[in-house]
Coordinates of N, CA and C and ligand atoms in Angstrom, one line a residue:
X140 N -2.6 -14.3 13.6 CA -3.0 -13.0 13.0 C -1.9 -12.2 12.5
X141 N -2.0 -11.7 11.3 CA -0.9 -10.8 10.7 C -0.8 -9.6 11.5
X142 N 0.3 -8.9 11.2 CA 0.6 -7.6 12.0 C -0.4 -6.5 11.5
X143 N -0.7 -5.7 12.5 CA -1.4 -4.4 12.1 C -0.5 -3.3 12.6
X144 N 0.0 -2.5 11.7 CA 0.9 -1.4 12.2 C 0.4 -0.1 11.7
X145 N 0.2 0.8 12.7 CA -0.2 2.2 12.4 C 1.1 3.0 12.5
X146 N 1.5 3.5 11.5 CA 2.9 4.1 11.5 C 2.9 5.5 12.1
X147 N 3.7 5.6 13.2 CA 3.6 6.8 14.0 C 4.8 7.7 13.7
X148 N 5.5 7.5 12.6 CA 6.7 8.3 12.3 C 6.2 9.8 12.1
X149 N 6.9 10.7 12.7 CA 6.4 12.1 12.7 C 6.3 12.7 11.2
X150 N 7.2 12.2 10.3 CA 7.1 12.8 8.9 C 5.8 12.2 8.2
X151 N 5.5 11.0 8.5 CA 4.3 10.3 7.9 C 3.1 11.1 8.5
X152 N 3.0 11.3 9.8 CA 1.9 11.9 10.4 C 1.7 13.3 9.8
X153 N 2.8 14.1 9.8 CA 2.7 15.5 9.3 C 2.2 15.5 7.8
X154 N 2.8 14.7 7.0 CA 2.4 14.8 5.6 C 1.0 14.3 5.4
X155 N 0.6 13.3 6.2 CA -0.8 12.8 6.1 C -1.8 13.9 6.5
X156 N -1.5 14.7 7.6 CA -2.3 15.7 8.0 C -2.4 16.8 6.9
X157 N -1.3 17.0 6.2 CA -1.4 18.0 5.0 C -2.4 17.5 4.0
X158 N -2.4 16.2 3.6 CA -3.2 15.8 2.5 C -4.7 15.7 2.9
X159 N -4.9 15.7 4.2 CA -6.3 15.7 4.6 C -7.0 17.0 4.3
X160 N -6.2 18.0 4.3 CA -6.7 19.4 4.1 C -7.4 19.5 2.7
X161 N -8.7 19.8 2.7 CA -9.4 19.8 1.4 C -8.9 20.9 0.5
X162 N -8.2 21.8 0.9 CA -7.7 22.9 0.1 C -6.4 22.6 -0.6
X163 N -5.8 21.4 -0.3 CA -4.6 21.0 -1.0 C -4.9 20.5 -2.4
X164 N -4.3 21.1 -3.4 CA -4.6 20.7 -4.8 C -3.9 19.5 -5.3
X165 N -4.3 19.1 -6.5 CA -3.8 17.9 -7.1 C -2.3 17.7 -7.1
X166 N -1.6 18.8 -7.5 CA -0.1 18.7 -7.7 C 0.5 18.4 -6.3
X167 N 0.1 19.1 -5.3 CA 0.7 18.9 -3.9 C 0.3 17.6 -3.4
X168 N -1.0 17.3 -3.6 CA -1.5 16.0 -3.1 C -0.7 14.8 -3.6
X169 N -0.5 14.8 -4.9 CA 0.3 13.7 -5.6 C 1.7 13.7 -5.1
X170 N 2.3 14.8 -4.9 CA 3.7 14.8 -4.4 C 3.8 14.3 -3.0
X171 N 2.8 14.7 -2.2 CA 2.8 14.2 -0.8 C 2.6 12.7 -0.7
X172 N 1.6 12.3 -1.5 CA 1.3 10.8 -1.5 C 2.6 10.0 -1.9
X173 N 3.3 10.5 -2.8 CA 4.6 9.9 -3.2 C 5.6 9.8 -2.0
X174 N 5.7 10.9 -1.3 CA 6.6 11.0 -0.2 C 6.1 10.1 0.9
X175 N 4.8 10.1 1.2 CA 4.3 9.2 2.3 C 4.5 7.7 2.0
X176 N 4.2 7.4 0.7 CA 4.4 6.0 0.3 C 5.9 5.6 0.5
X177 N 6.8 6.5 0.1 CA 8.2 6.1 0.3 C 8.6 6.0 1.8
X178 N 8.1 6.8 2.6 CA 8.4 6.7 4.0 C 7.7 5.4 4.6
X179 N 6.5 5.1 4.1 CA 5.9 3.9 4.7 C 6.6 2.6 4.2
X180 N 7.2 2.7 3.0 CA 7.9 1.6 2.5 C 9.2 1.3 3.4
X181 N 9.8 2.4 3.8 CA 10.9 2.3 4.7 C 10.6 1.6 5.9
X182 N 9.4 1.9 6.5 CA 9.0 1.2 7.7 C 8.6 -0.3 7.4
X183 N 7.8 -0.4 6.3 CA 7.3 -1.8 6.0 C 8.4 -2.7 5.5
X184 N 9.5 -2.2 5.2 CA 10.6 -3.1 4.7 C 11.6 -3.5 5.7
X185 N 11.3 -3.2 7.0 CA 12.3 -3.5 8.0 C 12.6 -4.9 8.2
X186 N 11.7 -5.8 7.8 CA 11.9 -7.2 8.0 C 12.4 -7.9 6.7
X187 N 12.9 -7.1 5.7 CA 13.5 -7.8 4.6 C 14.7 -8.6 5.0
X188 N 14.9 -9.7 4.3 CA 16.0 -10.6 4.7 C 17.3 -10.1 4.2
X189 N 18.3 -10.2 5.0 CA 19.7 -9.8 4.6 C 20.6 -11.0 4.5
X190 N 21.7 -10.9 3.7 CA 22.6 -12.0 3.7 C 24.0 -11.3 3.7
X191 N 25.0 -12.2 4.1 CA 26.4 -11.7 4.2 C 27.0 -11.5 2.8
X192 N 27.8 -10.5 2.6 CA 28.5 -10.4 1.4 C 29.9 -9.8 1.7
X193 N 30.9 -10.3 1.0 CA 32.3 -9.8 1.2 C 32.5 -8.5 0.3
X194 N 33.0 -7.5 0.9 CA 33.2 -6.2 0.2 C 34.6 -5.7 0.5
X195 N 35.2 -5.3 -0.6 CA 36.6 -4.7 -0.5 C 36.4 -3.2 -0.4
X196 N 36.7 -2.6 0.7 CA 36.7 -1.1 0.8 C 38.1 -0.6 0.4
X197 N 38.4 0.6 0.2 CA 39.7 1.1 -0.1 C 40.7 0.7 1.0
X198 N 40.2 0.3 2.1 CA 41.1 0.1 3.3 C 41.2 -1.3 3.7
X199 N 40.2 -2.1 3.6 CA 40.2 -3.5 4.1 C 39.1 -4.3 3.4
X200 N 39.2 -5.7 3.6 CA 38.2 -6.5 3.1 C 37.3 -6.9 4.3
X201 N 36.0 -6.8 4.1 CA 35.1 -7.0 5.3 C 33.9 -7.8 4.8
X202 N 33.2 -8.4 5.7 CA 31.9 -9.0 5.4 C 30.8 -8.2 6.0
X203 N 29.9 -7.7 5.1 CA 28.7 -6.9 5.6 C 27.4 -7.4 4.9
X204 N 26.4 -6.7 5.2 CA 25.0 -7.2 4.8 C 24.5 -6.6 3.5
X205 N 23.8 -7.4 2.7 CA 23.1 -6.8 1.6 C 21.7 -7.5 1.6
X206 N 20.8 -7.0 0.8 CA 19.5 -7.6 0.7 C 19.6 -9.0 0.1
X207 N 19.0 -10.0 0.7 CA 19.0 -11.3 0.2 C 18.2 -11.4 -1.1
X208 N 18.4 -12.5 -1.9 CA 17.8 -12.6 -3.2 C 16.3 -12.5 -3.3
X209 N 15.6 -12.4 -2.2 CA 14.1 -12.4 -2.2 C 13.6 -11.3 -3.1
X210 N 12.7 -11.6 -3.9 CA 12.2 -10.6 -4.9 C 10.8 -9.9 -4.4
X211 N 10.6 -8.7 -4.8 CA 9.5 -8.0 -4.4 C 8.6 -7.7 -5.6
X212 N 7.3 -7.6 -5.4 CA 6.4 -7.1 -6.4 C 5.5 -6.0 -5.7
X213 N 5.3 -4.9 -6.4 CA 4.4 -3.9 -5.9 C 3.2 -4.0 -6.7
X214 N 2.0 -4.1 -6.1 CA 0.7 -4.2 -6.8 C -0.3 -3.2 -6.4
X215 N -0.4 -2.1 -7.2 CA -1.4 -1.1 -6.9 C -2.8 -1.6 -7.2
X216 N -3.8 -1.3 -6.4 CA -5.2 -1.5 -6.8 C -5.6 -0.2 -7.5
X217 N -6.0 -0.4 -8.8 CA -6.4 0.7 -9.6 C -7.6 1.3 -9.2
X218 N -7.8 2.7 -9.3 CA -6.8 3.5 -9.8 C -6.0 4.2 -8.8
X219 N -6.5 4.4 -7.6 CA -5.8 5.2 -6.6 C -4.5 4.7 -6.1
X220 N -4.4 3.3 -6.2 CA -3.1 2.7 -5.8 C -1.9 3.2 -6.6
X221 N -2.2 3.6 -7.9 CA -1.1 4.0 -8.7 C -0.3 5.2 -8.1
X222 N -1.0 6.0 -7.4 CA -0.4 7.2 -6.8 C 0.7 6.8 -5.8
X223 N 0.7 5.6 -5.3 CA 1.8 5.2 -4.3 C 3.0 4.5 -4.9
X224 N 2.9 4.2 -6.2 CA 3.9 3.3 -6.8 C 5.3 3.9 -6.9
X225 N 5.2 5.2 -7.5 CA 6.6 5.8 -7.7 C 7.3 6.0 -6.4
X226 N 6.7 6.4 -5.3 CA 7.4 6.6 -4.1 C 8.1 5.2 -3.6
X227 N 7.3 4.1 -3.8 CA 7.9 2.8 -3.4 C 9.0 2.4 -4.3
X228 N 8.9 2.6 -5.6 CA 9.9 2.2 -6.5 C 11.2 3.0 -6.5
X229 N 11.0 4.2 -6.0 CA 12.3 5.0 -5.7 C 13.1 4.3 -4.7
X230 N 12.5 3.7 -3.7 CA 13.3 3.0 -2.7 C 13.7 1.6 -3.1
X231 N 12.9 0.9 -3.9 CA 13.1 -0.5 -4.3 C 13.0 -0.6 -5.8
X232 N 14.0 0.0 -6.5 CA 13.9 0.1 -8.0 C 13.8 -1.2 -8.7
X233 N 14.3 -2.3 -8.1 CA 14.2 -3.6 -8.8 C 12.9 -4.3 -8.7
X234 N 11.9 -3.7 -8.0 CA 10.6 -4.3 -7.8 C 9.9 -4.5 -9.1
X235 N 9.2 -5.6 -9.3 CA 8.3 -5.7 -10.5 C 6.9 -5.1 -10.1
X236 N 6.2 -4.6 -11.1 CA 4.9 -4.0 -10.7 C 3.7 -4.7 -11.4
X237 N 2.8 -5.2 -10.6 CA 1.6 -5.8 -11.2 C 0.4 -4.8 -11.1
X238 N -0.7 -5.0 -11.6 CA -1.9 -4.2 -11.5 C -3.1 -5.0 -11.3
X239 N -3.9 -4.5 -10.3 CA -5.2 -5.1 -10.2 C -6.3 -4.0 -10.3
X240 N -7.2 -4.2 -11.2 CA -8.2 -3.1 -11.5 C -9.5 -3.5 -10.9
X241 N -10.0 -2.7 -10.0 CA -11.3 -3.0 -9.4 C -12.0 -1.6 -9.1
X242 N -13.3 -1.6 -9.2 CA -13.9 -0.3 -8.8 C -15.1 -0.7 -7.9
X243 N -15.5 0.3 -7.1 CA -16.6 0.1 -6.2 C -18.0 0.4 -6.9
X244 N -18.9 -0.5 -7.0 CA -20.2 -0.2 -7.4 C -20.8 0.7 -6.5
X245 N -21.2 1.9 -7.0 CA -21.6 3.0 -6.1 C -22.9 2.7 -5.4
X246 N -23.7 1.8 -6.0 CA -25.0 1.4 -5.3 C -24.8 0.4 -4.2
X247 N -24.0 -0.7 -4.6 CA -23.9 -1.8 -3.6 C -22.7 -1.7 -2.7
X248 N -21.7 -0.8 -3.2 CA -20.4 -0.6 -2.5 C -19.5 -1.9 -2.6
X249 N -20.0 -2.8 -3.5 CA -19.2 -4.0 -3.7 C -18.1 -3.8 -4.8
X250 N -16.9 -4.5 -4.6 CA -15.9 -4.3 -5.6 C -16.1 -5.1 -6.9
X251 N -15.8 -4.6 -8.0 CA -15.9 -5.3 -9.3 C -14.5 -5.3 -9.9
X252 N -14.1 -6.6 -10.3 CA -12.7 -6.8 -10.8 C -12.7 -6.7 -12.3
X253 N -11.9 -5.8 -12.9 CA -12.0 -5.7 -14.4 C -10.6 -5.9 -15.1
X254 N -9.5 -5.9 -14.3 CA -8.2 -6.0 -14.9 C -7.2 -6.6 -14.0
X255 N -6.4 -7.6 -14.4 CA -5.4 -8.2 -13.6 C -4.2 -8.5 -14.4
X256 N -3.0 -8.0 -14.1 CA -1.8 -8.3 -14.8 C -0.7 -8.3 -13.7
X257 N -0.1 -9.5 -13.5 CA 0.9 -9.7 -12.5 C 2.2 -10.2 -13.0
X258 N 3.4 -10.0 -12.4 CA 4.6 -10.7 -12.7 C 4.4 -12.2 -12.7
X259 N 4.9 -12.9 -13.7 CA 4.7 -14.4 -13.9 C 5.1 -15.1 -12.6
X260 N 6.2 -14.6 -12.0 CA 6.7 -15.3 -10.8 C 6.2 -14.7 -9.5
X261 N 4.9 -14.3 -9.5 CA 4.4 -13.7 -8.3 C 4.4 -14.6 -7.1
X262 N 4.4 -15.9 -7.4 CA 4.4 -17.0 -6.3 C 5.7 -16.9 -5.6
X263 N 6.8 -16.4 -6.2 CA 8.1 -16.3 -5.6 C 8.4 -14.9 -5.0
X264 N 7.5 -14.0 -5.1 CA 7.8 -12.6 -4.6 C 7.0 -12.3 -3.4
X265 N 7.6 -11.5 -2.6 CA 6.9 -10.8 -1.5 C 6.1 -9.7 -2.2
X266 N 4.8 -9.6 -1.9 CA 3.9 -8.6 -2.5 C 3.6 -7.4 -1.6
X267 N 3.8 -6.2 -2.1 CA 3.3 -5.0 -1.4 C 2.1 -4.5 -2.2
X268 N 0.9 -4.9 -1.6 CA -0.4 -4.5 -2.2 C -0.7 -3.1 -1.7
X269 N -0.9 -2.1 -2.7 CA -1.1 -0.8 -2.2 C -2.4 -0.1 -2.6
X270 N -3.0 0.5 -1.7 CA -4.3 1.3 -2.0 C -4.3 2.3 -0.9
X271 N -4.5 3.6 -1.2 CA -4.5 4.6 -0.2 C -5.5 4.5 0.8
X272 N -6.7 4.0 0.5 CA -7.9 4.0 1.4 C -8.3 2.6 1.7
X273 N -8.3 2.2 3.0 CA -8.9 0.9 3.3 C -10.2 1.3 4.0
X274 N -11.3 1.1 3.2 CA -12.6 1.6 3.6 C -13.4 0.4 4.1
X275 N -14.3 -0.2 3.3 CA -15.0 -1.3 3.7 C -14.1 -2.6 3.8
X276 N -13.0 -2.5 3.0 CA -12.1 -3.7 2.9 C -12.5 -4.6 1.7
X277 N -13.6 -4.3 1.0 CA -14.1 -5.1 -0.1 C -13.0 -5.3 -1.2
X278 N -12.5 -4.2 -1.7 CA -11.5 -4.2 -2.8 C -10.2 -5.0 -2.3
X279 N -9.8 -4.6 -1.1 CA -8.5 -5.2 -0.6 C -8.7 -6.7 -0.4
X280 N -9.8 -7.1 0.1 CA -10.1 -8.6 0.3 C -10.1 -9.3 -1.0
X281 N -10.8 -8.7 -2.0 CA -10.8 -9.4 -3.3 C -9.4 -9.3 -4.0
X282 N -8.7 -8.3 -3.9 CA -7.4 -8.2 -4.5 C -6.4 -9.3 -3.8
X283 N -6.5 -9.4 -2.5 CA -5.7 -10.4 -1.9 C -6.0 -11.8 -2.3
X284 N -7.3 -12.0 -2.5 CA -7.8 -13.3 -3.0 C -7.2 -13.6 -4.4
X285 N -7.3 -12.5 -5.3 CA -6.8 -12.6 -6.6 C -5.3 -13.0 -6.6
X286 N -4.6 -12.3 -5.7 CA -3.1 -12.6 -5.6 C -2.9 -14.0 -5.1
X287 N -3.6 -14.5 -4.1 CA -3.4 -15.8 -3.6 C -3.8 -16.9 -4.7
X288 N -4.9 -16.6 -5.4 CA -5.2 -17.6 -6.5 C -4.1 -17.8 -7.5
X289 N -3.3 -16.8 -7.6 CA -2.1 -16.8 -8.6 C -0.9 -17.2 -7.9
X290 N -0.9 -17.6 -6.6 CA 0.2 -18.2 -5.9 C 0.9 -17.4 -4.9
X291 N 0.5 -16.1 -4.8 CA 1.3 -15.2 -3.9 C 1.1 -15.7 -2.5
X292 N 2.2 -15.7 -1.7 CA 2.2 -16.2 -0.4 C 2.4 -15.2 0.7
X293 N 3.3 -14.2 0.4 CA 3.6 -13.3 1.4 C 3.1 -11.9 1.0
X294 N 2.1 -11.4 1.6 CA 1.4 -10.2 1.1 C 1.4 -9.2 2.3
X295 N 1.8 -8.0 2.0 CA 1.6 -6.9 2.9 C 0.7 -5.8 2.2
X296 N -0.3 -5.4 3.0 CA -1.2 -4.4 2.5 C -0.8 -3.1 3.0
X297 N -0.5 -2.0 2.2 CA -0.1 -0.8 2.6 C -1.1 0.3 2.2
X298 N -1.6 1.0 3.2 CA -2.7 2.0 3.0 C -2.3 3.3 3.7
X299 N -2.8 4.4 3.2 CA -2.5 5.7 3.9 C -3.5 5.8 5.1
X300 N -4.8 5.6 4.8 CA -5.8 5.8 5.9 C -6.7 4.5 5.9
X301 N -7.0 4.1 7.1 CA -7.9 2.9 7.2 C -9.1 3.1 8.1
X302 N -10.2 2.5 7.8 CA -11.3 2.5 8.7 C -11.3 1.2 9.5
X303 N -11.7 1.3 10.8 CA -11.8 0.0 11.6 C -12.5 -1.1 10.9
X304 N -13.6 -0.8 10.2 CA -14.4 -1.8 9.5 C -13.5 -2.5 8.5
X305 N -12.7 -1.7 7.7 CA -11.9 -2.4 6.7 C -10.8 -3.2 7.2
X306 N -10.2 -2.8 8.3 CA -9.1 -3.5 8.9 C -9.7 -4.8 9.4
X307 N -10.9 -4.8 10.1 CA -11.4 -6.0 10.6 C -11.8 -7.0 9.5
X308 N -12.3 -6.4 8.4 CA -12.8 -7.3 7.3 C -11.6 -8.0 6.7
X309 N -10.5 -7.3 6.5 CA -9.3 -7.9 5.9 C -8.7 -8.9 6.8
X310 N -8.6 -8.5 8.1 CA -8.0 -9.4 9.1 C -8.8 -10.8 9.2
X311 N -10.1 -10.6 9.2 CA -11.0 -11.9 9.2 C -10.8 -12.8 8.1
X312 N -10.8 -12.1 6.8 CA -10.7 -12.9 5.6 C -9.3 -13.4 5.3
X313 N -8.3 -12.6 5.7 CA -6.9 -13.0 5.4 C -6.0 -12.7 6.6
X314 N -6.1 -13.6 7.6 CA -5.4 -13.4 8.9 C -3.8 -13.5 8.7
X315 N -3.4 -14.0 7.5 CA -1.9 -14.1 7.3 C -1.4 -12.8 6.7
X316 N -2.2 -11.9 6.3 CA -1.7 -10.6 5.7 C -1.4 -9.5 6.7
X317 N -0.2 -8.9 6.6 CA 0.2 -7.8 7.4 C -0.4 -6.5 6.9
X318 N -0.9 -5.7 7.8 CA -1.5 -4.4 7.3 C -0.6 -3.2 7.9
X319 N -0.2 -2.4 7.0 CA 0.6 -1.1 7.4 C -0.3 0.0 7.0
X320 N -0.5 0.9 7.9 CA -1.4 2.1 7.6 C -0.8 3.3 8.2
X321 N -1.1 4.5 7.6 CA -0.6 5.8 8.2 C -1.5 6.2 9.3
X322 N -2.8 5.9 9.2 CA -3.7 6.3 10.2 C -4.9 5.4 10.3
X323 N -5.3 4.9 11.5 CA -6.5 4.2 11.7 C -7.5 5.3 12.1
X324 N -8.5 5.6 11.2 CA -9.4 6.7 11.4 C -10.6 6.2 12.2
X325 N -11.7 7.0 12.4 CA -12.8 6.7 13.3 C -13.7 5.7 12.7
X326 N -14.2 5.9 11.5 CA -15.3 5.1 11.0 C -15.6 5.3 9.5
X327 N -16.5 4.6 8.9 CA -17.0 4.9 7.6 C -18.4 5.7 7.8
X328 N -18.6 6.6 6.8 CA -20.0 7.2 6.8 C -20.9 6.4 5.9
X329 N -22.2 6.9 5.8 CA -23.2 6.2 5.1 C -22.9 6.1 3.6
X330 N -22.0 6.9 3.1 CA -21.6 6.8 1.7 C -20.3 6.0 1.5
X331 N -19.8 5.4 2.5 CA -18.6 4.5 2.4 C -17.4 5.3 2.4
X332 N -17.4 6.6 2.8 CA -16.2 7.4 2.9 C -15.6 7.2 4.4
X333 N -14.3 7.3 4.4 CA -13.7 7.2 5.7 C -13.8 8.6 6.4
X334 N -14.1 8.6 7.7 CA -14.3 9.8 8.5 C -13.1 9.8 9.6
X335 N -12.3 10.9 9.7 CA -12.4 12.1 8.9 C -11.8 11.9 7.5
X336 N -10.9 11.0 7.3 CA -10.4 10.6 6.0 C -9.7 11.7 5.2
X337 N -9.8 11.7 3.9 CA -9.3 12.7 3.0 C -10.1 12.9 1.8
X338 N -11.3 12.3 1.8 CA -12.1 12.3 0.6 C -11.8 11.2 -0.4
X339 N -12.1 11.4 -1.6 CA -11.8 10.4 -2.7 C -10.4 10.5 -3.1
X340 N -9.6 9.5 -2.7 CA -8.1 9.6 -3.0 C -7.9 9.6 -4.5
X341 N -8.6 8.8 -5.3 CA -8.4 8.7 -6.7 C -8.7 10.0 -7.4
X342 N -9.8 10.6 -7.0 CA -10.2 11.9 -7.6 C -9.2 13.0 -7.2
X343 N -8.7 13.0 -6.0 CA -7.8 14.0 -5.6 C -6.4 13.8 -6.2
X344 N -6.0 12.5 -6.5 CA -4.7 12.3 -7.1 C -4.7 12.7 -8.6
X345 N -5.9 12.4 -9.3 CA -5.9 12.6 -10.7 C -6.7 13.8 -11.1
X346 N -7.2 14.6 -10.1 CA -7.9 15.9 -10.5 C -9.2 15.7 -11.2
X347 N -9.9 14.6 -10.8 CA -11.2 14.3 -11.5 C -12.4 14.6 -10.6
X348 N -12.2 15.6 -9.7 CA -13.4 16.0 -8.8 C -14.4 16.7 -9.7
Ligands
URA1075 N1 -12.2 5.5 -1.1 C1 -11.7 6.8 -1.1 O1 -11.0 7.2 -1.9 N2 -12.0 7.5 0.1 C2 -12.7 7.0 1.1 O2 -12.9 7.7 2.0 C3 -13.2 5.7 1.0 C4 -12.9 4.9 -0.1

């Protein structure tokens, strides 16, 4: 089974609590999501491979560590995942960015795939798949399948808030995928929203309430 990590860093918890507040407006919501995504990337990148490199300081020649040649791709699930990309890319500027477009059919709550564009060498990259809300897990499961079909092998799913139902669904369908989340919340309600959650992440990011 892949890792499930609920990130307990105080800064992540604090900022997450701020964006749960329904009175936080679009500008602050967006800025906070950026910051949280960056902090989560810091935690989720702990196991990146390092290699030795010789470096000449002004004082001596020494052998130290640098990131090994392993390449990364960040793949937001549209549209809410877009809100997490800038924060991640600030930490990993060389990452390539793919996009997976899916929406939830509001009647059936099933995901519908409408757009996919990925780096050509996705099969050689570690993938950070990002979506703020892991609700039923439907979109995440489908997005992971779409990535695997195109050769992706190492996938980490990064979400701000997760429902137990979504975590279980992803773990069952894709036991090889690691899940990093800011908070494992209580449950889904009858409308497919995470409780207590933070509402519709896409609407709050883009001001389309
Ligand atoms: N998507 C959201 O944006 N919020 C939820 O609570 C569930 C799915």
